[in-house]
Coordinates of N, CA and C in Angstrom, one line a residue:
M1480 N 79.4 260.7 -174.2 CA 79.0 261.8 -174.8 C 80.4 262.2 -175.0
R1481 N 80.3 263.0 -175.9 CA 81.9 263.3 -176.2 C 82.0 265.0 -176.3
I1482 N 82.9 265.3 -175.4 CA 83.0 266.5 -174.9 C 84.3 267.6 -174.8
L1483 N 84.6 268.7 -175.4 CA 85.5 269.7 -175.7 C 85.7 270.4 -174.4
I1484 N 86.6 271.1 -173.9 CA 87.2 272.0 -173.0 C 87.7 272.9 -174.0
I1485 N 87.3 273.8 -173.8 CA 88.0 275.6 -174.4 C 88.3 275.9 -173.1
E1486 N 89.2 276.6 -172.6 CA 89.7 277.4 -171.3 C 91.1 277.8 -171.4
D1487 N 91.5 278.8 -171.4 CA 92.7 279.0 -171.2 C 93.4 278.9 -170.1
E1488 N 93.0 279.1 -169.0 CA 93.8 278.7 -167.6 C 93.9 277.4 -167.2
Q1489 N 94.6 276.7 -167.3 CA 95.0 275.1 -167.3 C 94.6 274.9 -165.8
P1490 N 95.0 275.4 -164.9 CA 94.3 274.7 -163.7 C 92.9 274.7 -163.8
A1491 N 92.2 275.6 -164.3 CA 90.5 275.5 -164.2 C 90.1 274.5 -165.2
S1492 N 91.0 274.1 -166.1 CA 90.6 272.9 -167.2 C 90.7 272.0 -166.2
T1493 N 92.1 271.5 -165.7 CA 92.3 270.6 -165.1 C 91.3 270.3 -164.5
R1494 N 91.0 271.4 -163.4 CA 89.7 270.9 -162.5 C 88.6 270.5 -163.3
L1495 N 87.9 271.1 -164.6 CA 87.0 271.1 -164.9 C 87.0 269.8 -165.4
K1496 N 87.9 268.9 -165.9 CA 88.4 267.6 -166.8 C 87.8 266.8 -165.1
K1497 N 88.7 266.8 -164.5 CA 88.1 265.7 -163.4 C 87.1 265.9 -163.0
L1498 N 86.4 266.8 -162.7 CA 85.0 266.9 -162.4 C 84.0 266.1 -163.1
L1499 N 84.1 266.6 -164.2 CA 83.5 265.6 -165.6 C 83.7 264.3 -165.8
L1500 N 84.6 263.7 -165.0 CA 85.2 262.6 -165.6 C 84.6 261.5 -163.9
E1501 N 84.9 262.6 -162.9 CA 83.9 262.2 -161.9 C 82.5 261.8 -161.8
A1502 N 81.9 263.0 -162.5 CA 80.3 263.0 -162.5 C 80.2 262.1 -163.6
E1503 N 80.7 261.8 -164.8 CA 80.5 261.2 -166.3 C 81.4 260.3 -166.4
P1504 N 81.9 259.0 -165.7 CA 83.1 258.3 -166.0 C 83.1 257.9 -167.6
E1505 N 81.7 257.9 -168.0 CA 81.6 257.3 -169.1 C 81.9 258.5 -170.6
A1506 N 81.9 259.8 -169.8 CA 82.4 260.6 -171.2 C 83.8 260.3 -171.7
I1507 N 84.0 261.1 -172.7 CA 85.2 261.4 -173.4 C 85.4 262.6 -173.9
I1508 N 86.5 263.1 -173.2 CA 86.7 264.3 -173.3 C 88.0 264.3 -174.7
L1509 N 87.8 264.8 -175.6 CA 88.0 264.8 -177.1 C 89.4 265.7 -177.2
D1510 N 89.2 266.7 -176.3 CA 90.3 267.7 -176.0 C 90.0 268.4 -175.1
E1511 N 91.7 269.4 -174.8 CA 91.5 270.4 -173.9 C 92.1 271.7 -174.5
I1512 N 91.7 272.8 -174.8 CA 92.1 273.7 -176.0 C 92.3 274.9 -174.9
V1513 N 93.5 275.5 -175.0 CA 93.9 276.6 -174.1 C 93.7 278.1 -174.9
S1514 N 93.4 278.1 -176.1 CA 93.3 279.4 -177.0 C 92.5 279.5 -177.9
V1515 N 91.9 280.7 -178.4 CA 90.8 281.0 -179.2 C 91.1 280.5 -181.1
K1516 N 92.3 280.8 -181.2 CA 93.0 280.5 -182.7 C 93.1 278.9 -182.4
S1517 N 93.4 278.0 -181.6 CA 93.3 276.7 -181.6 C 91.7 276.0 -181.4
A1518 N 90.9 277.0 -180.7 CA 89.4 276.5 -180.8 C 89.0 276.7 -182.3
V1519 N 89.3 277.7 -183.1 CA 88.6 277.9 -184.2 C 89.5 276.7 -185.2
D1520 N 90.4 276.4 -185.1 CA 91.3 275.2 -185.7 C 90.6 274.1 -185.4
W1521 N 90.6 273.8 -184.2 CA 89.8 272.5 -183.8 C 88.7 272.1 -184.6
F1522 N 87.6 273.0 -184.8 CA 86.3 272.8 -185.4 C 86.6 272.8 -186.7
K1523 N 87.6 273.1 -187.0 CA 87.7 273.2 -188.8 C 88.5 271.7 -189.2
N1524 N 88.7 270.9 -188.0 CA 89.4 270.0 -188.7 C 88.8 268.5 -187.8
H1525 N 88.2 268.8 -187.1 CA 87.5 267.5 -186.3 C 85.9 267.6 -186.5
S1526 N 85.2 266.5 -186.0 CA 83.9 266.4 -186.1 C 83.3 266.9 -185.1
Q1527 N 82.0 267.4 -185.0 CA 81.6 268.3 -183.9 C 81.5 267.0 -182.5
P1528 N 81.5 267.6 -181.4 CA 81.8 267.2 -180.3 C 80.3 267.1 -179.8
D1529 N 79.5 266.6 -178.6 CA 78.2 266.4 -178.3 C 78.4 268.0 -177.6
L1530 N 79.2 267.8 -176.7 CA 79.0 268.9 -175.6 C 80.7 269.9 -175.7
V1531 N 80.3 271.2 -175.5 CA 81.5 272.3 -175.1 C 81.4 272.7 -174.1
F1532 N 82.3 272.9 -173.5 CA 82.5 273.8 -172.4 C 83.3 274.9 -172.6
M1533 N 83.0 276.1 -172.8 CA 84.1 277.2 -173.5 C 83.9 278.0 -172.5
D1534 N 85.0 278.7 -172.2 CA 85.5 280.1 -171.3 C 84.9 280.9 -172.1
I1535 N 84.4 281.9 -171.9 CA 84.1 283.2 -172.2 C 85.4 284.3 -172.5
A1536 N 86.0 284.9 -171.2 CA 86.7 285.7 -171.4 C 88.3 285.2 -171.5
M1537 N 88.9 285.2 -172.9 CA 90.0 284.3 -173.3 C 90.7 285.4 -174.1
P1538 N 92.3 285.8 -173.9 CA 93.3 286.7 -174.6 C 93.1 286.6 -175.9
G1539 N 92.7 287.7 -176.6 CA 92.6 287.6 -178.2 C 90.8 288.0 -178.5
K1540 N 90.1 286.7 -178.1 CA 89.0 286.9 -178.7 C 88.3 286.3 -177.5
S1541 N 86.7 286.7 -177.0 CA 86.1 286.1 -176.4 C 85.5 284.2 -177.0
G1542 N 85.3 283.7 -175.9 CA 84.4 282.6 -176.5 C 82.8 282.8 -177.3
L1543 N 82.4 283.6 -176.9 CA 81.3 284.1 -177.7 C 81.8 284.4 -179.0
E1544 N 82.8 285.1 -179.5 CA 83.1 285.0 -180.5 C 83.2 283.7 -181.6
V1545 N 83.9 282.9 -180.8 CA 84.5 281.9 -181.3 C 83.2 281.2 -182.4
I1546 N 82.3 281.1 -181.1 CA 80.8 280.4 -181.5 C 80.5 281.5 -182.9
R1547 N 80.2 283.0 -182.8 CA 80.1 283.4 -183.9 C 80.8 282.7 -185.4
E1548 N 81.9 282.5 -185.1 CA 82.9 282.2 -186.3 C 82.4 280.9 -186.6
L1549 N 81.9 279.8 -186.2 CA 81.8 278.7 -186.1 C 80.1 278.5 -187.6
P1550 N 80.4 278.0 -188.6 CA 79.3 277.8 -189.7 C 78.0 277.4 -189.2
S1551 N 78.4 276.1 -188.5 CA 77.3 275.5 -187.8 C 77.3 275.3 -186.2
I1552 N 76.6 275.1 -185.4 CA 76.6 274.6 -183.9 C 75.5 273.3 -184.1
D1553 N 76.3 272.2 -184.2 CA 75.4 271.1 -183.7 C 75.9 270.2 -182.6
F1554 N 76.3 271.4 -181.2 CA 76.5 270.5 -180.0 C 75.7 271.8 -179.0
E1555 N 75.6 270.9 -177.8 CA 75.4 271.5 -176.8 C 76.5 272.7 -176.4
I1556 N 76.2 273.6 -175.7 CA 77.3 274.7 -175.1 C 77.2 274.8 -173.5
I1557 N 78.0 274.8 -172.5 CA 78.2 275.4 -171.3 C 79.1 276.3 -171.3
F1558 N 78.7 277.1 -171.2 CA 79.8 278.7 -170.9 C 80.4 278.2 -169.6
V1559 N 81.5 278.7 -169.3 CA 82.2 278.5 -168.1 C 83.3 279.9 -167.8
T1560 N 82.7 280.4 -166.5 CA 83.6 281.9 -166.5 C 83.6 282.4 -165.6
A1561 N 84.5 283.5 -165.1 CA 84.3 284.4 -163.8 C 83.5 285.6 -163.8
H1562 N 82.9 285.7 -165.5 CA 82.4 286.9 -165.7 C 80.8 287.4 -165.7
I1563 N 80.0 287.5 -164.8 CA 78.7 287.3 -164.8 C 78.4 288.0 -165.6
E1564 N 78.7 289.3 -166.3 CA 78.4 290.1 -167.2 C 78.2 289.9 -168.5
Y1565 N 78.6 288.6 -168.8 CA 78.2 287.7 -170.5 C 77.0 286.9 -170.5
T1566 N 76.5 286.8 -169.2 CA 74.9 285.9 -168.7 C 74.3 286.0 -170.0
I1567 N 73.4 286.8 -170.8 CA 72.7 287.4 -171.2 C 72.7 286.7 -172.9
Q1568 N 74.4 287.1 -173.1 CA 74.9 286.9 -174.2 C 74.9 285.4 -174.8
A1569 N 75.3 284.6 -173.5 CA 75.6 283.5 -173.6 C 74.1 282.4 -173.8
F1570 N 73.3 282.8 -173.0 CA 72.2 282.5 -173.4 C 71.3 282.6 -174.9
K1571 N 71.6 283.8 -175.6 CA 71.3 284.2 -177.0 C 72.0 283.1 -177.9
F1572 N 73.0 282.1 -177.4 CA 73.4 281.1 -177.8 C 72.8 280.0 -177.7
S1573 N 71.5 280.0 -177.0 CA 70.7 279.0 -176.4 C 71.9 277.8 -175.8
A1574 N 73.0 278.3 -174.7 CA 73.6 277.9 -174.1 C 72.8 276.9 -173.4
V1575 N 73.3 275.9 -172.6 CA 72.5 274.8 -171.7 C 72.7 275.5 -170.3
D1576 N 73.8 276.2 -170.1 CA 74.3 276.6 -168.9 C 75.0 277.2 -168.8
Y1577 N 75.3 278.3 -168.0 CA 76.5 279.5 -167.5 C 77.0 279.2 -166.2
L1578 N 77.9 278.4 -165.8 CA 78.5 278.4 -164.7 C 79.3 279.1 -164.5
L1579 N 79.7 279.8 -162.9 CA 80.6 281.0 -162.9 C 81.5 280.0 -162.0
K1580 N 82.9 280.0 -162.2 CA 84.1 279.7 -161.7 C 84.1 280.2 -160.4
P1581 N 85.1 279.5 -159.5 CA 85.0 278.1 -159.6 C 84.1 277.1 -159.6
V1582 N 83.9 276.5 -161.1 CA 82.5 275.6 -160.5 C 82.5 274.4 -159.3
D1583 N 81.4 274.5 -159.0 CA 81.2 273.3 -158.3 C 80.4 272.3 -158.7
E1584 N 81.0 271.1 -158.1 CA 80.4 269.9 -158.4 C 78.6 269.5 -158.8
L1585 N 78.0 270.1 -157.7 CA 76.5 270.3 -158.0 C 76.0 271.0 -159.2
S1586 N 76.2 271.9 -159.2 CA 76.4 272.8 -160.9 C 76.8 272.4 -161.9
L1587 N 77.9 271.4 -162.1 CA 78.0 270.9 -162.9 C 77.5 269.6 -163.6
I1588 N 77.3 269.0 -162.4 CA 76.4 267.5 -162.4 C 75.0 268.1 -163.0
D1589 N 74.4 269.2 -162.6 CA 73.0 269.7 -163.0 C 73.0 270.0 -164.5
A1590 N 74.2 270.9 -164.9 CA 74.0 271.2 -166.5 C 74.6 270.0 -167.2
V1591 N 75.3 269.4 -166.7 CA 75.8 267.9 -167.7 C 74.1 267.3 -167.9
S1592 N 73.5 266.9 -167.1 CA 72.5 266.1 -167.0 C 71.6 267.0 -167.7
R1593 N 71.4 268.2 -167.9 CA 70.4 269.1 -168.9 C 70.5 269.0 -170.4
A1594 N 72.3 269.0 -170.6 CA 73.0 268.9 -171.6 C 72.8 267.5 -172.4
E1595 N 72.9 266.4 -171.5 CA 72.3 265.2 -171.8 C 71.1 265.0 -172.4
A1596 N 70.5 265.7 -171.8 CA 68.8 265.6 -172.1 C 68.6 266.0 -173.4
K1597 N 69.3 267.2 -173.4 CA 68.9 268.1 -175.0 C 69.6 267.0 -175.9
I1598 N 70.8 266.7 -175.6 CA 71.5 266.1 -177.1 C 70.7 264.7 -177.1
K1599 N 70.3 263.7 -176.1 CA 69.1 262.8 -176.6 C 68.0 263.1 -177.2
A1600 N 67.4 264.5 -176.9 CA 66.3 264.7 -177.9 C 66.3 265.2 -179.0
G1601 N 67.7 265.9 -179.1 CA 67.9 266.0 -180.2 C 68.4 264.7 -181.0
Q1602 N 69.0 264.0 -180.7 CA 69.2 262.4 -181.7 C 67.8 261.7 -181.7
L1603 N 66.8 262.1 -181.2 CA 65.6 261.0 -180.9 C 65.2 261.9 -182.3
N1604 N 65.1 263.2 -182.1 CA 64.4 264.0 -183.4 C 65.0 263.8 -184.9
K1605 N 66.1 263.5 -184.8 CA 67.1 263.3 -186.0 C 66.7 261.9 -186.5
N1606 N 66.3 260.5 -185.7 CA 65.9 259.8 -186.1 C 64.5 259.5 -186.5
L1607 N 63.7 260.6 -185.7 CA 62.3 260.1 -186.4 C 62.4 261.0 -187.9
E1608 N 62.9 262.1 -187.9 CA 63.5 262.7 -189.3 C 63.7 261.6 -190.3
T1609 N 64.8 261.2 -189.9 CA 65.1 259.4 -190.8 C 63.9 259.0 -191.6
L1610 N 63.1 258.5 -190.3 CA 62.3 257.1 -190.4 C 60.9 258.1 -191.2
I1611 N 60.6 259.3 -190.9 CA 59.6 260.1 -191.9 C 60.4 259.6 -193.1
Y1612 N 61.4 260.4 -193.4 CA 62.2 260.3 -195.0 C 61.9 259.2 -195.5
N1613 N 62.5 258.0 -194.9 CA 62.5 256.7 -195.0 C 61.0 256.2 -196.0
L1614 N 60.2 256.6 -194.7 CA 58.8 256.2 -194.9 C 58.5 256.6 -196.4
H1615 N 58.5 258.0 -196.6 CA 58.2 258.8 -197.9 C 58.9 258.3 -199.0
Q1616 N 60.1 257.9 -198.9 CA 60.7 257.1 -199.8 C 60.2 256.0 -200.6
Q1617 N 59.8 255.1 -199.6 CA 59.3 253.8 -199.9 C 58.0 254.2 -200.5
K1618 N 57.0 254.9 -199.8 CA 55.7 255.2 -200.3 C 55.9 255.9 -201.6
K1619 N 57.0 256.4 -202.4 CA 57.0 256.9 -203.7 C 57.7 255.8 -204.3
T1620 N 58.3 254.8 -203.7 CA 58.9 253.7 -204.6 C 57.3 252.8 -204.8
N1621 N 56.7 252.3 -203.9 CA 55.3 251.6 -204.1 C 54.8 252.2 -205.1
D1622 N 54.6 253.5 -204.6 CA 53.4 254.1 -206.3 C 53.9 254.6 -207.3
L1623 N 55.3 254.3 -207.7 CA 55.8 254.2 -209.2 C 55.5 252.3 -209.4
K1624 N 55.2 251.4 -208.7 CA 54.9 250.1 -209.1 C 53.8 249.8 -209.7

């Protein structure tokens, strides 16, 4: 699983990364981003991750605003924040979870497991769509013969 961490507080980012790598040793942390501007730029210049851990309250813009600016969201999101008042808005983005700081290990493991299940289901759906498309193309080719 390819993971991106967007967190403006370095100690929180470091702790999250440590917990993630303990819970998911095979996870690949693509980057740790500390500002909204860097996050927007990152998405413009890189392929999408599988999972994003997004702080909500950051200087300048919120993590929710970053998500709104993206042309597409082909990844799962777990919001991490010290502010409970953003919960409803976060789930409007179909967030996998909303973790309150300081993040505890069991909540993180549970959230990552749910994200992983959604990612696998999404990949399965894409594989099925490809199979159906290929079968339709093969049928068209056979019908032309």
